[in-house]
mmCIF file with all atom_site columns, C-alpha atoms in Angstrom:
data_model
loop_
_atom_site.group_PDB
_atom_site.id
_atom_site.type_symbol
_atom_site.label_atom_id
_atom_site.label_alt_id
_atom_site.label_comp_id
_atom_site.label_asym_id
_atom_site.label_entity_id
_atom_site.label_seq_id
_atom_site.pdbx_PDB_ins_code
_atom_site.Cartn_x
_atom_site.Cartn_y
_atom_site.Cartn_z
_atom_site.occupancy
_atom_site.B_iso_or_equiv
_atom_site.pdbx_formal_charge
_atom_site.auth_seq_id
_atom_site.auth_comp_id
_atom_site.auth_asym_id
_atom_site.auth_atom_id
_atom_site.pdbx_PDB_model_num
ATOM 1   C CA . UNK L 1 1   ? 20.086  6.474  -8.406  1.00 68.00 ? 10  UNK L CA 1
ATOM 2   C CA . UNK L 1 2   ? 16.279  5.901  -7.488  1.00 79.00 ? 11  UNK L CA 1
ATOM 3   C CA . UNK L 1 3   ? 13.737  7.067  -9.484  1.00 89.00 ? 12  UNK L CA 1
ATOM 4   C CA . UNK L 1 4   ? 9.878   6.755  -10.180 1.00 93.00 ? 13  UNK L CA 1
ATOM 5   C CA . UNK L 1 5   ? 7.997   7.955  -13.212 1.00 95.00 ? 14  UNK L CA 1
ATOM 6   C CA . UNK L 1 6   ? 4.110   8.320  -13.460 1.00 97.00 ? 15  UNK L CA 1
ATOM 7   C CA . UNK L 1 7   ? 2.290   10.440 -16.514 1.00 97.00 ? 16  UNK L CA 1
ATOM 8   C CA . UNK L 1 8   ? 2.133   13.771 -15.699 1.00 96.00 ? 17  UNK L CA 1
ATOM 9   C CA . UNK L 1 9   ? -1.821  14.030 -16.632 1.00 97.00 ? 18  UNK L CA 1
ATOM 10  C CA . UNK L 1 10  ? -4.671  11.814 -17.523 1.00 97.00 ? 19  UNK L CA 1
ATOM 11  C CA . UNK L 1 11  ? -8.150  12.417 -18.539 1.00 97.00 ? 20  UNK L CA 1
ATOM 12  C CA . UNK L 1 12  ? -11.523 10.212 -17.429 1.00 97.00 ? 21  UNK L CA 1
ATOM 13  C CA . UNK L 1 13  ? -14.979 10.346 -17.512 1.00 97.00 ? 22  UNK L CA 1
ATOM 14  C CA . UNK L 1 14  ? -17.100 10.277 -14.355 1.00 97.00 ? 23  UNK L CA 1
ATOM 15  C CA . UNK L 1 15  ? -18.261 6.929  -13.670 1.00 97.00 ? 24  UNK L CA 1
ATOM 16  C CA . UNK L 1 16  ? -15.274 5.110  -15.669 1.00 97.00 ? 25  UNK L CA 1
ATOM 17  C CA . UNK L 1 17  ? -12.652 3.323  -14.366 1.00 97.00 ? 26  UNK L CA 1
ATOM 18  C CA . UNK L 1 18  ? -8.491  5.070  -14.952 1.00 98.00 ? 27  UNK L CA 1
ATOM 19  C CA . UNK L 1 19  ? -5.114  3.631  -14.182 1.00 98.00 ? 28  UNK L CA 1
ATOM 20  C CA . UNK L 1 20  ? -2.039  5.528  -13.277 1.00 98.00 ? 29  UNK L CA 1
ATOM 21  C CA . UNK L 1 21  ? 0.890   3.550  -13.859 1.00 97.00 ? 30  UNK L CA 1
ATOM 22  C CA . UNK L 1 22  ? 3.758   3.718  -12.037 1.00 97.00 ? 31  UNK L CA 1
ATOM 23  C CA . UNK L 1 23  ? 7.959   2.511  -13.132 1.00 96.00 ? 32  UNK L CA 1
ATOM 24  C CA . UNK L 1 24  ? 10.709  2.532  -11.020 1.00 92.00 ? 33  UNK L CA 1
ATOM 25  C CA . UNK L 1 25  ? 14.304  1.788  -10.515 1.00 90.00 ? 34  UNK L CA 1
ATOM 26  C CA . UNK L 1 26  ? 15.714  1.382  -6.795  1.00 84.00 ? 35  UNK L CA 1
ATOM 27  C CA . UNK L 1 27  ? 18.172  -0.936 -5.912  1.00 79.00 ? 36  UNK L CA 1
ATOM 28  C CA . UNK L 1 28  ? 15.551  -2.305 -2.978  1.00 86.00 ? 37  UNK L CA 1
ATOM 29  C CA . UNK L 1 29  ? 12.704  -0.839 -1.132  1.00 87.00 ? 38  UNK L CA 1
ATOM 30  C CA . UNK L 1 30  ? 9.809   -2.252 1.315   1.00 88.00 ? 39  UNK L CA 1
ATOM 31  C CA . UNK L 1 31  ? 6.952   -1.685 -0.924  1.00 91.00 ? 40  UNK L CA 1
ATOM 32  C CA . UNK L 1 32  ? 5.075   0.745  -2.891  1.00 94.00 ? 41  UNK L CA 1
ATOM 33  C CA . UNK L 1 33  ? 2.791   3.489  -1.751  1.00 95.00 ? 42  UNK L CA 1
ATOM 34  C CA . UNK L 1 34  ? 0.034   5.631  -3.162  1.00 96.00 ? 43  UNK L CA 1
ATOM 35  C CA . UNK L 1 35  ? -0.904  9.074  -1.981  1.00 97.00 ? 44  UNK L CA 1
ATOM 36  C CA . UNK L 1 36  ? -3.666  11.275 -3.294  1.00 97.00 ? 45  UNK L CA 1
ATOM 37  C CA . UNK L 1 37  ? -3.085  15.287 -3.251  1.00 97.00 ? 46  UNK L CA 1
ATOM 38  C CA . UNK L 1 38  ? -6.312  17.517 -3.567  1.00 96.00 ? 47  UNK L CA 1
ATOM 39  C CA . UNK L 1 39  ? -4.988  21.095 -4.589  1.00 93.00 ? 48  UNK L CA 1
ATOM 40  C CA . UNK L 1 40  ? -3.779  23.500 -2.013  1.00 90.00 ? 49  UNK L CA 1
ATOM 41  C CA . UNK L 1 41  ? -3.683  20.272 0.794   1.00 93.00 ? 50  UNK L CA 1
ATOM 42  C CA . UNK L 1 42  ? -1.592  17.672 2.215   1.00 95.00 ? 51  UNK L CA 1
ATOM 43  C CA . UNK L 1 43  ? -1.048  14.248 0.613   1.00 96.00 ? 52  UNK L CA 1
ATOM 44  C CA . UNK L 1 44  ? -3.459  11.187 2.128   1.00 96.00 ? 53  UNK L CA 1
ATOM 45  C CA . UNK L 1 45  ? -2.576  7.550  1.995   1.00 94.00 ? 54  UNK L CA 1
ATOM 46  C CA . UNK L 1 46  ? -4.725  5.367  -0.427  1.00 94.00 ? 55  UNK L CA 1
ATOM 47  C CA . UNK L 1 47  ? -2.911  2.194  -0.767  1.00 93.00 ? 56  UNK L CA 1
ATOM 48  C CA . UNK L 1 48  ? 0.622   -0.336 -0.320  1.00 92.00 ? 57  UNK L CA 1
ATOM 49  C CA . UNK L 1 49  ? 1.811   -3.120 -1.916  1.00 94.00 ? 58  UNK L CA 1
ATOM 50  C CA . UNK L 1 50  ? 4.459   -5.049 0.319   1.00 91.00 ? 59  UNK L CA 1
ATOM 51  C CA . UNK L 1 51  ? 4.583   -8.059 -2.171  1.00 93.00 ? 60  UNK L CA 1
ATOM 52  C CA . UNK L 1 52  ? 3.345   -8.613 -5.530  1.00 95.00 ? 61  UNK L CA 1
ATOM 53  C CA . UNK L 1 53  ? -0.340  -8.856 -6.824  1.00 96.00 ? 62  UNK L CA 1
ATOM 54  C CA . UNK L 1 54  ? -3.741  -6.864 -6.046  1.00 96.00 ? 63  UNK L CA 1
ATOM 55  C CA . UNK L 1 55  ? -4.784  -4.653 -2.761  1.00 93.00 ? 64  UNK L CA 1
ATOM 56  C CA . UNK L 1 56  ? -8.125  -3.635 -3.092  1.00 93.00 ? 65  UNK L CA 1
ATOM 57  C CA . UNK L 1 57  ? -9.801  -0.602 -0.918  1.00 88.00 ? 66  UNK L CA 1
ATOM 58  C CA . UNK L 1 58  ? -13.155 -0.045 -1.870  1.00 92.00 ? 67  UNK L CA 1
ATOM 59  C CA . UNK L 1 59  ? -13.457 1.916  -5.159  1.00 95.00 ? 68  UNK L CA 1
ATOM 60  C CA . UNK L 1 60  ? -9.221  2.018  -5.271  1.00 96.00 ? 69  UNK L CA 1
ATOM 61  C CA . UNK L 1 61  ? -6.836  -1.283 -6.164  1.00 96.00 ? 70  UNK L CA 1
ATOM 62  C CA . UNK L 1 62  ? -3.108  -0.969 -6.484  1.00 97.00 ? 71  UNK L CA 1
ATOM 63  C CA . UNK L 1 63  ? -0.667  -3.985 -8.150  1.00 97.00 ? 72  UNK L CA 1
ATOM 64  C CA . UNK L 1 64  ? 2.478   -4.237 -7.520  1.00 96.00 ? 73  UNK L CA 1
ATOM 65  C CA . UNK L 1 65  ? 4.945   -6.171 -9.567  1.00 95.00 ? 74  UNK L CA 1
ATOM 66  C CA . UNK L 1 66  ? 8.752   -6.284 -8.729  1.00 92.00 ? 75  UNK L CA 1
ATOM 67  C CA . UNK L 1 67  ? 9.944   -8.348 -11.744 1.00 92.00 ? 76  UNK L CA 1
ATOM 68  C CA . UNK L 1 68  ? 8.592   -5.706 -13.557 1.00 92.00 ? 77  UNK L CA 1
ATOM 69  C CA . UNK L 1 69  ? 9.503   -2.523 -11.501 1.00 92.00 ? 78  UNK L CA 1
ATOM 70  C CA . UNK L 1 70  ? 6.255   -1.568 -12.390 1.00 94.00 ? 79  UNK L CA 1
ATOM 71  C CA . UNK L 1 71  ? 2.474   -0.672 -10.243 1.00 97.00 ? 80  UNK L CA 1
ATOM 72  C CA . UNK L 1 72  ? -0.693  1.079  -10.701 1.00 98.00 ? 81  UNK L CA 1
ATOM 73  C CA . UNK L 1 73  ? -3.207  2.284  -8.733  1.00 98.00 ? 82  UNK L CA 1
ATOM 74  C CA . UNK L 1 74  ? -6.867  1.784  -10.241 1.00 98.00 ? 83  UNK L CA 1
ATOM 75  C CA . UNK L 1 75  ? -9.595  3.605  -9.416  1.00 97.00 ? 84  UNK L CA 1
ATOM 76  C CA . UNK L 1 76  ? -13.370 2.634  -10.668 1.00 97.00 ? 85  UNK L CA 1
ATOM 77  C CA . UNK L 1 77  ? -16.612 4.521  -10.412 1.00 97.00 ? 86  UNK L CA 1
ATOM 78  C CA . UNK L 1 78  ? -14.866 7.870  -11.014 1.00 97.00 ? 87  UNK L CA 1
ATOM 79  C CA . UNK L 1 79  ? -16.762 10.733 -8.824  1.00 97.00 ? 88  UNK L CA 1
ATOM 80  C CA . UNK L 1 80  ? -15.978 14.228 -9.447  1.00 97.00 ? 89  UNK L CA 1
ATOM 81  C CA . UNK L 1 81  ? -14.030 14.389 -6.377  1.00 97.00 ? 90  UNK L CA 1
ATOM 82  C CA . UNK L 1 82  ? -11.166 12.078 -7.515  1.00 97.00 ? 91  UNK L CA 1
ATOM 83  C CA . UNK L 1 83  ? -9.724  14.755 -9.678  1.00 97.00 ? 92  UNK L CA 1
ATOM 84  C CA . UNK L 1 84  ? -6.658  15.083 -7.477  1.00 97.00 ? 93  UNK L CA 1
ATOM 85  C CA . UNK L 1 85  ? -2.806  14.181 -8.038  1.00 97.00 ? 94  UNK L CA 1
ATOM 86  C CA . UNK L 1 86  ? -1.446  11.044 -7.197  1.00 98.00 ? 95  UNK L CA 1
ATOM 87  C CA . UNK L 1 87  ? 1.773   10.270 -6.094  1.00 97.00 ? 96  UNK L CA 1
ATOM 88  C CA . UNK L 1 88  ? 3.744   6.984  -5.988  1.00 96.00 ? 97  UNK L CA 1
ATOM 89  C CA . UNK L 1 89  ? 6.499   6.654  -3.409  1.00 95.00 ? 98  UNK L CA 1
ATOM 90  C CA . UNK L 1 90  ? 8.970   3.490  -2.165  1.00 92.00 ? 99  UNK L CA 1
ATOM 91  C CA . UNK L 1 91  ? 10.815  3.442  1.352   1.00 88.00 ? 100 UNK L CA 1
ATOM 92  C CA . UNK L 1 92  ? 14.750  2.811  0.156   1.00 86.00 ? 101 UNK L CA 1
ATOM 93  C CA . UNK L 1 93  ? 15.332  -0.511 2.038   1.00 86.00 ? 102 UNK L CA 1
ATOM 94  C CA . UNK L 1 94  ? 19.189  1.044  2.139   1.00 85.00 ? 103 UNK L CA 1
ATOM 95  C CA . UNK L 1 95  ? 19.048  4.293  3.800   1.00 85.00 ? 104 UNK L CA 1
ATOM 96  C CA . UNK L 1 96  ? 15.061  4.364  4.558   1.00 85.00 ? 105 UNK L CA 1
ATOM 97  C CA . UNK L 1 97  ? 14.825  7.536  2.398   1.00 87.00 ? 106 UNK L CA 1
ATOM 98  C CA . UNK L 1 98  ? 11.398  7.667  0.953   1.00 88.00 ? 107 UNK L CA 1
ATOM 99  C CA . UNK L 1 99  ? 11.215  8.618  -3.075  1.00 90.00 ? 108 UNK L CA 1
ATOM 100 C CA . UNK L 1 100 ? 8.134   10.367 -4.462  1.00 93.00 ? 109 UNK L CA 1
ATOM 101 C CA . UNK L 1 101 ? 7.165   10.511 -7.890  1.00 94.00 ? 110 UNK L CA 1
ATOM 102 C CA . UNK L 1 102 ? 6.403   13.531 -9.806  1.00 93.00 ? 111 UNK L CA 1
ATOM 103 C CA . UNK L 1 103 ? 2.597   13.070 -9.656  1.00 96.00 ? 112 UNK L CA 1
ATOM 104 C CA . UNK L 1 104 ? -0.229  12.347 -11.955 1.00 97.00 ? 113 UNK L CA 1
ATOM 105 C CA . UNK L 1 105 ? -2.655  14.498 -12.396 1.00 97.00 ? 114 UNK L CA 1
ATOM 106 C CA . UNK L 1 106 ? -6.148  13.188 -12.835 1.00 98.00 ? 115 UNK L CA 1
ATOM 107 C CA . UNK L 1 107 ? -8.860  15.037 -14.631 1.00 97.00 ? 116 UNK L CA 1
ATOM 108 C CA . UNK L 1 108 ? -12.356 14.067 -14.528 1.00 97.00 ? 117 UNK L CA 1
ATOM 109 C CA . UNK L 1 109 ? -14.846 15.145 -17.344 1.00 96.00 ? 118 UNK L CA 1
ATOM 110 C CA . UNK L 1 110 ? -18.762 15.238 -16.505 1.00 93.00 ? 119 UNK L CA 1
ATOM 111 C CA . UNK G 2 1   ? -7.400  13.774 18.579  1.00 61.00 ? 24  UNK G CA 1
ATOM 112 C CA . UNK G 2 2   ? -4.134  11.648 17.234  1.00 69.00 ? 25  UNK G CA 1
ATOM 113 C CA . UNK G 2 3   ? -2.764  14.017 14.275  1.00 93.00 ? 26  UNK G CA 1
ATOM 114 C CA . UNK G 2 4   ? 0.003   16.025 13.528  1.00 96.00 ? 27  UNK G CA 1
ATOM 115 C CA . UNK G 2 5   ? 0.251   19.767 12.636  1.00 96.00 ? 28  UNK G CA 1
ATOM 116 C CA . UNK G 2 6   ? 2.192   22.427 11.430  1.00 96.00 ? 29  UNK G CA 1
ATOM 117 C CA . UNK G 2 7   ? 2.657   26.106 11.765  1.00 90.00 ? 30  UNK G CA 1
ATOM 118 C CA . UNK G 2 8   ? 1.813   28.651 11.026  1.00 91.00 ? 31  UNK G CA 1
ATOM 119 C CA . UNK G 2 9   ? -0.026  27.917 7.681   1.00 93.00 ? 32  UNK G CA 1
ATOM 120 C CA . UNK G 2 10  ? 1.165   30.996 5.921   1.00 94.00 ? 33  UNK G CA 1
ATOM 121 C CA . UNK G 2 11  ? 4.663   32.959 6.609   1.00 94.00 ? 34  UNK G CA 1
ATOM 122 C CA . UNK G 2 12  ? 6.303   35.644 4.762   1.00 93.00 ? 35  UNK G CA 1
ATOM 123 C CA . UNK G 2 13  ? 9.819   36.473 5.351   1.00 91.00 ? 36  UNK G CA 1
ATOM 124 C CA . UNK G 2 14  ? 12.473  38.575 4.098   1.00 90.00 ? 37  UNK G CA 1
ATOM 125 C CA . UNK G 2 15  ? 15.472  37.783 2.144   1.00 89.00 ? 38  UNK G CA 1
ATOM 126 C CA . UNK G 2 16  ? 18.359  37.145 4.220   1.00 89.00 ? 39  UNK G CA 1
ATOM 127 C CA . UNK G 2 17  ? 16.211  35.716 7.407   1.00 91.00 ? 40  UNK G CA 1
ATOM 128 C CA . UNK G 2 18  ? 16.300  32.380 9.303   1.00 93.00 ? 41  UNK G CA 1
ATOM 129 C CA . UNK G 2 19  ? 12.876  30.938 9.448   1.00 94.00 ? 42  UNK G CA 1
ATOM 130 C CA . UNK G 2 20  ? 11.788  28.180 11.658  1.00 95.00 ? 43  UNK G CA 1
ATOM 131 C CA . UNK G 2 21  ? 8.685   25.890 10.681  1.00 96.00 ? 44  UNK G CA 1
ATOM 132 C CA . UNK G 2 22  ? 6.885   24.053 13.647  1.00 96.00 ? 45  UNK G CA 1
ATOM 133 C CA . UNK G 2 23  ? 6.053   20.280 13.295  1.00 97.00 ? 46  UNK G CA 1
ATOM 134 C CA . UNK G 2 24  ? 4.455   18.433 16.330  1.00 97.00 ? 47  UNK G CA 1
ATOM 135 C CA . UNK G 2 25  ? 2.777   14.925 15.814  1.00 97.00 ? 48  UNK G CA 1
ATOM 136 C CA . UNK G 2 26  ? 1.293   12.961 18.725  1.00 96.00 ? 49  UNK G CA 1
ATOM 137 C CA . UNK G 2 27  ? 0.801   9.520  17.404  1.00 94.00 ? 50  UNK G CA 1
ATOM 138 C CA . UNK G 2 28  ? 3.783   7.953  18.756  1.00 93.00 ? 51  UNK G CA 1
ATOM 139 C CA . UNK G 2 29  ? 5.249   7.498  15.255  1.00 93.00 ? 52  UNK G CA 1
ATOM 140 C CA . UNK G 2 30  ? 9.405   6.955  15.601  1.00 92.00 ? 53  UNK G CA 1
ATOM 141 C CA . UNK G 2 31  ? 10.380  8.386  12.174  1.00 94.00 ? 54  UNK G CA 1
ATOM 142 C CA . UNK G 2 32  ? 9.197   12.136 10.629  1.00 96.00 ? 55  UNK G CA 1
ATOM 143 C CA . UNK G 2 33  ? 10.116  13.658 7.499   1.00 96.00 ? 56  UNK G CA 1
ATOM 144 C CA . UNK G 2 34  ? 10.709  17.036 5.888   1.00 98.00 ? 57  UNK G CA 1
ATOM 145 C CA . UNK G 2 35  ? 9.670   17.527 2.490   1.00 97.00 ? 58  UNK G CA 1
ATOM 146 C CA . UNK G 2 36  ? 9.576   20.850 -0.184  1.00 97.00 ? 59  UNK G CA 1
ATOM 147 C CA . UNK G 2 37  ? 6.796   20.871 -3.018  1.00 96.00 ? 60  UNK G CA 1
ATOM 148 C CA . UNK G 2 38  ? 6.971   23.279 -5.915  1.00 93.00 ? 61  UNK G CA 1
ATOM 149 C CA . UNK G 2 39  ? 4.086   24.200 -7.642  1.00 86.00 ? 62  UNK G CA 1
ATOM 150 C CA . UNK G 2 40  ? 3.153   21.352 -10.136 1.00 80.00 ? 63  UNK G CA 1
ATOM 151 C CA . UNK G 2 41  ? 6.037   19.188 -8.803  1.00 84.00 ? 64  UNK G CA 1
ATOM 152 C CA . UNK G 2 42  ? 6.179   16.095 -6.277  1.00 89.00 ? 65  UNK G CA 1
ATOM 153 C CA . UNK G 2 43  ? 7.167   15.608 -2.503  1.00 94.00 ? 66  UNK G CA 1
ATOM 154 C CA . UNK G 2 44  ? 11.340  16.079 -2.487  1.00 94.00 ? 67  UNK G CA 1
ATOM 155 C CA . UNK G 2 45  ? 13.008  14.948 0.647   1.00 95.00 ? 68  UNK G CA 1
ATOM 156 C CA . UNK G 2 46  ? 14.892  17.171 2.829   1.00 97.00 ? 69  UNK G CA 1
ATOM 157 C CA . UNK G 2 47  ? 15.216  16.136 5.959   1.00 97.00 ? 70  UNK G CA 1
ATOM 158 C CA . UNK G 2 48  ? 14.475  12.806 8.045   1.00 96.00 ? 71  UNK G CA 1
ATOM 159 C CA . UNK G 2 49  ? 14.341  11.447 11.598  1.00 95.00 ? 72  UNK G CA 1
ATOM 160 C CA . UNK G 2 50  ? 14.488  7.777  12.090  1.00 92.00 ? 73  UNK G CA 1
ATOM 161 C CA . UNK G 2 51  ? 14.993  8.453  16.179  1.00 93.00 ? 74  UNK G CA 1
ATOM 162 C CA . UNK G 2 52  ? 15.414  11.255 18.732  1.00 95.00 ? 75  UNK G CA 1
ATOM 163 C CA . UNK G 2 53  ? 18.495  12.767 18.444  1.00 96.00 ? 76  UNK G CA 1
ATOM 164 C CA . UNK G 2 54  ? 19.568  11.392 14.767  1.00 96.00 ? 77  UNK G CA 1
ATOM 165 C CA . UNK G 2 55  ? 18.353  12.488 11.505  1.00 97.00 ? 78  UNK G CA 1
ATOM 166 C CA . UNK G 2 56  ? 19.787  12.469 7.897   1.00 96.00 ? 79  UNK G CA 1
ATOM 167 C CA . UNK G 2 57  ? 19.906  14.542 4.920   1.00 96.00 ? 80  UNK G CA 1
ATOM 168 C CA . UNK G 2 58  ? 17.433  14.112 1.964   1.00 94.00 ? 81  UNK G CA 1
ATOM 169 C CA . UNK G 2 59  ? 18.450  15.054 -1.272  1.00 92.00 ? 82  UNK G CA 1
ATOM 170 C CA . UNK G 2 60  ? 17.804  18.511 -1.075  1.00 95.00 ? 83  UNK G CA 1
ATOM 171 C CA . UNK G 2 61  ? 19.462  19.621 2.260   1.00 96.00 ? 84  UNK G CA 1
ATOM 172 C CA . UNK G 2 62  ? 20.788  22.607 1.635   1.00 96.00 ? 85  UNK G CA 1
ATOM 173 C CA . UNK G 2 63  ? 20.291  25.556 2.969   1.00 96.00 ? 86  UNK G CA 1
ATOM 174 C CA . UNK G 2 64  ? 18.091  24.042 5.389   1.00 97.00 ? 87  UNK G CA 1
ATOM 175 C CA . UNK G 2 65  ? 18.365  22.605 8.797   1.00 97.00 ? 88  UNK G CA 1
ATOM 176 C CA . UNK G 2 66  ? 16.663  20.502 11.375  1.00 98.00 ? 89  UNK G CA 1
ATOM 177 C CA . UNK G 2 67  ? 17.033  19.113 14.947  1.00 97.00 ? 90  UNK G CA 1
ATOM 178 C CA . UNK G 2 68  ? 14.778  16.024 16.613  1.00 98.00 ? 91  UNK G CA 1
ATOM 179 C CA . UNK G 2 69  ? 15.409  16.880 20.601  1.00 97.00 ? 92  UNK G CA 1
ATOM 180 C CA . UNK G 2 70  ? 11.897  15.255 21.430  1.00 97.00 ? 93  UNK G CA 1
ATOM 181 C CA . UNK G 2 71  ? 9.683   12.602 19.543  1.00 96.00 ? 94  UNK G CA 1
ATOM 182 C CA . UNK G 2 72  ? 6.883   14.469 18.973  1.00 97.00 ? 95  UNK G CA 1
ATOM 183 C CA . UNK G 2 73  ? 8.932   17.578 17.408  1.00 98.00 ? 96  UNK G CA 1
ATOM 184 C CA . UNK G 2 74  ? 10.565  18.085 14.378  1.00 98.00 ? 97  UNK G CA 1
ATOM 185 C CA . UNK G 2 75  ? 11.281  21.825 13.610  1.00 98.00 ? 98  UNK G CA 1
ATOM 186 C CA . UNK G 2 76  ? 12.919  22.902 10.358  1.00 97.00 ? 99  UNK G CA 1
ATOM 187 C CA . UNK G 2 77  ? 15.317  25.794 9.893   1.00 97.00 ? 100 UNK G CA 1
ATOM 188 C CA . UNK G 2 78  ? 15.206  27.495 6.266   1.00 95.00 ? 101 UNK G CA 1
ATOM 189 C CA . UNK G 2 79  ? 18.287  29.804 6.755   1.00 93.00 ? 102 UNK G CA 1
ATOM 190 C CA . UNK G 2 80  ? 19.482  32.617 4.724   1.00 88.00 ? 103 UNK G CA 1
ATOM 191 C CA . UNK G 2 81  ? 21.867  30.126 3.076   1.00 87.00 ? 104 UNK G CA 1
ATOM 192 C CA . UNK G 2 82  ? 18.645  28.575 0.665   1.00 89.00 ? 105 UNK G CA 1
ATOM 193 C CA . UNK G 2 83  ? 18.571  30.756 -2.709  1.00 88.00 ? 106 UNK G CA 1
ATOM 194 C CA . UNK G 2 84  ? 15.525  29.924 -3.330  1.00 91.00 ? 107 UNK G CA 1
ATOM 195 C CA . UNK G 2 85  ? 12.885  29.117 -0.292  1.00 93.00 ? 108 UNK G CA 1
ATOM 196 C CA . UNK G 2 86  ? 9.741   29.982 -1.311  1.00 95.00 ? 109 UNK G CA 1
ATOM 197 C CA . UNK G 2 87  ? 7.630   26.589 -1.660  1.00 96.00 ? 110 UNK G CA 1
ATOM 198 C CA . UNK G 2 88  ? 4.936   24.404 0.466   1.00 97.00 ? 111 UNK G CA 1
ATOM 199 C CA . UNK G 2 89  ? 6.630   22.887 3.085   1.00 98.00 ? 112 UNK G CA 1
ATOM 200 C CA . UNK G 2 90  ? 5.335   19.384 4.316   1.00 98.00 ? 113 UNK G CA 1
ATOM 201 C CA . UNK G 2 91  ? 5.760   17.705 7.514   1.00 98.00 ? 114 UNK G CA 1
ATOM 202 C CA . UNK G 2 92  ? 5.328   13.735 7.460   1.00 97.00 ? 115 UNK G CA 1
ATOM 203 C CA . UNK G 2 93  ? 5.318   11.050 10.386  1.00 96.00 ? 116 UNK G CA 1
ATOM 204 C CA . UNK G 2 94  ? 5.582   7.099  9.952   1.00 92.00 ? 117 UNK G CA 1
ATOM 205 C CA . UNK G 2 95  ? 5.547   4.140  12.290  1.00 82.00 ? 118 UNK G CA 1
ATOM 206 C CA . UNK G 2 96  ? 8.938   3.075  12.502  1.00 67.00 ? 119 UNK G CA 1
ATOM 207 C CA . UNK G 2 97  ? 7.467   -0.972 11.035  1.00 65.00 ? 120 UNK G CA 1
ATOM 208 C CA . UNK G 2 98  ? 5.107   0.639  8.117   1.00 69.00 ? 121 UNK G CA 1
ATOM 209 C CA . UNK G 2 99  ? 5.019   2.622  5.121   1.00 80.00 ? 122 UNK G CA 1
ATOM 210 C CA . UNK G 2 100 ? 2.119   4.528  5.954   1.00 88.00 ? 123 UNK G CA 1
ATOM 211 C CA . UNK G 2 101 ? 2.996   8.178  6.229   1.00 92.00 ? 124 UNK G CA 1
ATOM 212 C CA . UNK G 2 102 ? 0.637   10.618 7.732   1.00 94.00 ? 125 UNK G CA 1
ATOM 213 C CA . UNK G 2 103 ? 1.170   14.315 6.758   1.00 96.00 ? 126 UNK G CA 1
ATOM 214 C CA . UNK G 2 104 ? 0.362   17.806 8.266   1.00 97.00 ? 127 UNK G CA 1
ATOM 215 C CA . UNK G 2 105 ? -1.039  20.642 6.485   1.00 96.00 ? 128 UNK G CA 1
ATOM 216 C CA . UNK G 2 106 ? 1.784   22.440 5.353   1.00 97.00 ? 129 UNK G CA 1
ATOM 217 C CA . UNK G 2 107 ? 3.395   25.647 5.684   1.00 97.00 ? 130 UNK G CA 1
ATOM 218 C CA . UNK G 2 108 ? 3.248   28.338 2.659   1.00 96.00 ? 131 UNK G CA 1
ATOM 219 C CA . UNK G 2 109 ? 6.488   30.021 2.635   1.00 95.00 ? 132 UNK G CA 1
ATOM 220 C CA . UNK G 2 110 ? 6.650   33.306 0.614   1.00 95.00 ? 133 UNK G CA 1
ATOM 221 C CA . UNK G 2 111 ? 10.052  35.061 0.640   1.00 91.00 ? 134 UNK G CA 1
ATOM 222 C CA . UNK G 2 112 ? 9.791   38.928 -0.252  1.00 87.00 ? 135 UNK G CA 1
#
C-alpha cells in the first residue's frame, strides 16, 4: 500500500529555523506536496517537488529525494504565525489518488 | 473572484438522514476531491473526479456518495449507511497537469 509518515509534533523557537521530515512508500507518484493547516481552516499549498533537490519560497524550502523516499519542508525565521500543521501528500502516478500524511504539528515558543 | 466554496459551514443532522454537502469551484480545474478529517488526524480520501461524469472511490467510500454532472460541482451524499459521520468535510480542486490543490472551507458535520 501507500503510505507517508511525518512526526506528529515538533517544538521551535521564534526566529529559528525547523524541519519536518517526511518518508514514504508508493509504488510511483508525480511529486511531493506540502500543505499548511491553521486550526479550525482549510489546508493551503506551500510547496512541490517534481524532481529531486531544493524549491525555495521565501521563508519555506522543501527537498525532495526519491532514492531515499524521503522530503522535508524547512521553514526559517519562525514567526508566531507558523504554528500550524503540515501535511505531506503525493499524487499516485497509478490511479491519481492523492495520499496525505497524518500531519505535523508545529509549535512555536516565544 | 476565482475560488471554490462549500456549504453550509455548519450542519447538524439526525441519525438515520441523508445529507448532501455543496461544492462549487470556478477555476476551471478538471479534477475535485472529497476528503474527511478527524480531529487531530490528516486529509483521508473519499471521493474523486478526474472528469464530468466519472469519479472513483477513495479509501474511505463508504457510506458516502457523490455525482460530477457539471465541472464546477461536486456534491457529496453522507447517507444513513456511514456509522460514524460526524467530521470536517473538505472539498479540493486541481488542474488536471499539476499537483497544486486548492481547497474550500469545509463543512462541520455534527450528527445528533
Amino acid at each position: 500500500g501507500q503510505s507517508l509518515e511525518q512526526p506528529s509534533e515538533v517544538t521551535a523557537v521564534e526566529g529559528a529555523i525547523v524541519q519536518i521530515n517526511c518518508t514514504y512508500q508508493t509504488s510511483g507518484f508525480y511529486g511531493l506536496s506540502w500543505y499548511q493547516q491553521h486550526d479550525g481552516g482549510a489546508p493551503t499549498f506551500l510547496s512541490y517537488n517534481a524532481l529531486d533537490g531544493l524549491e525555495e519560497t521565501g521563508r519555506f524550502s522543501s527537498f525532495l529525494s526519491r532514492s531515499d523516499s524521503y522530503g522535508y519542508l524547512l521553514l526559517q525565521e519562525l514567526q508566531m504565525k507558523d504554528s500550524a500543521s503540515y501535511f505531506c501528500a503525493v499524487r499516485s502516478s497509478r490511479d491519481d489518488k492523492i495520499i496525505f500524511g497524518k500531519g505535523t504539528r508545529l509549535h512555536i515558543l516565544p | 473572484d476565482g475560488g471554490i466554496t462549500q456549504s453550509p459551514k455548519y450542519l447538524f443532522r439526525k441519525e438515520g438522514q441523508n445529507v448532501t454537502l455543496s461544492c462549487e469551484q470556478n477555476l476551471n480545474h478538471d479534477a475535485m476531491y472529497w476528503y474527511r478529517q478527524d480531529p487531530g488526524q490528516g486529509l483521508r480520501l473519499i471521493y474523486y473526479s478526474q472528469i464530468v461524469n466519472d469519479f472513483q472511490k477513495g479509501d474511505i467510500a463508504e457510506g458516502y456518495s457523490v455525482s460530477r454532472e457539471k465541472k464546477e460541482s461536486f456534491p457529496l451524499t453522507v447517507t444513513s449507511a456511514q456509522k460514524n459521520p460526524t467530521a470536517f468535510y473538505l472539498c479540493a480542486s486541481m488542474r488536471g497537469s499539476a499537483d497544486t490543490q486548492y481547497f474550500g472551507p469545509g463543512t462541520r458535520l455534527t450528527v445528533l
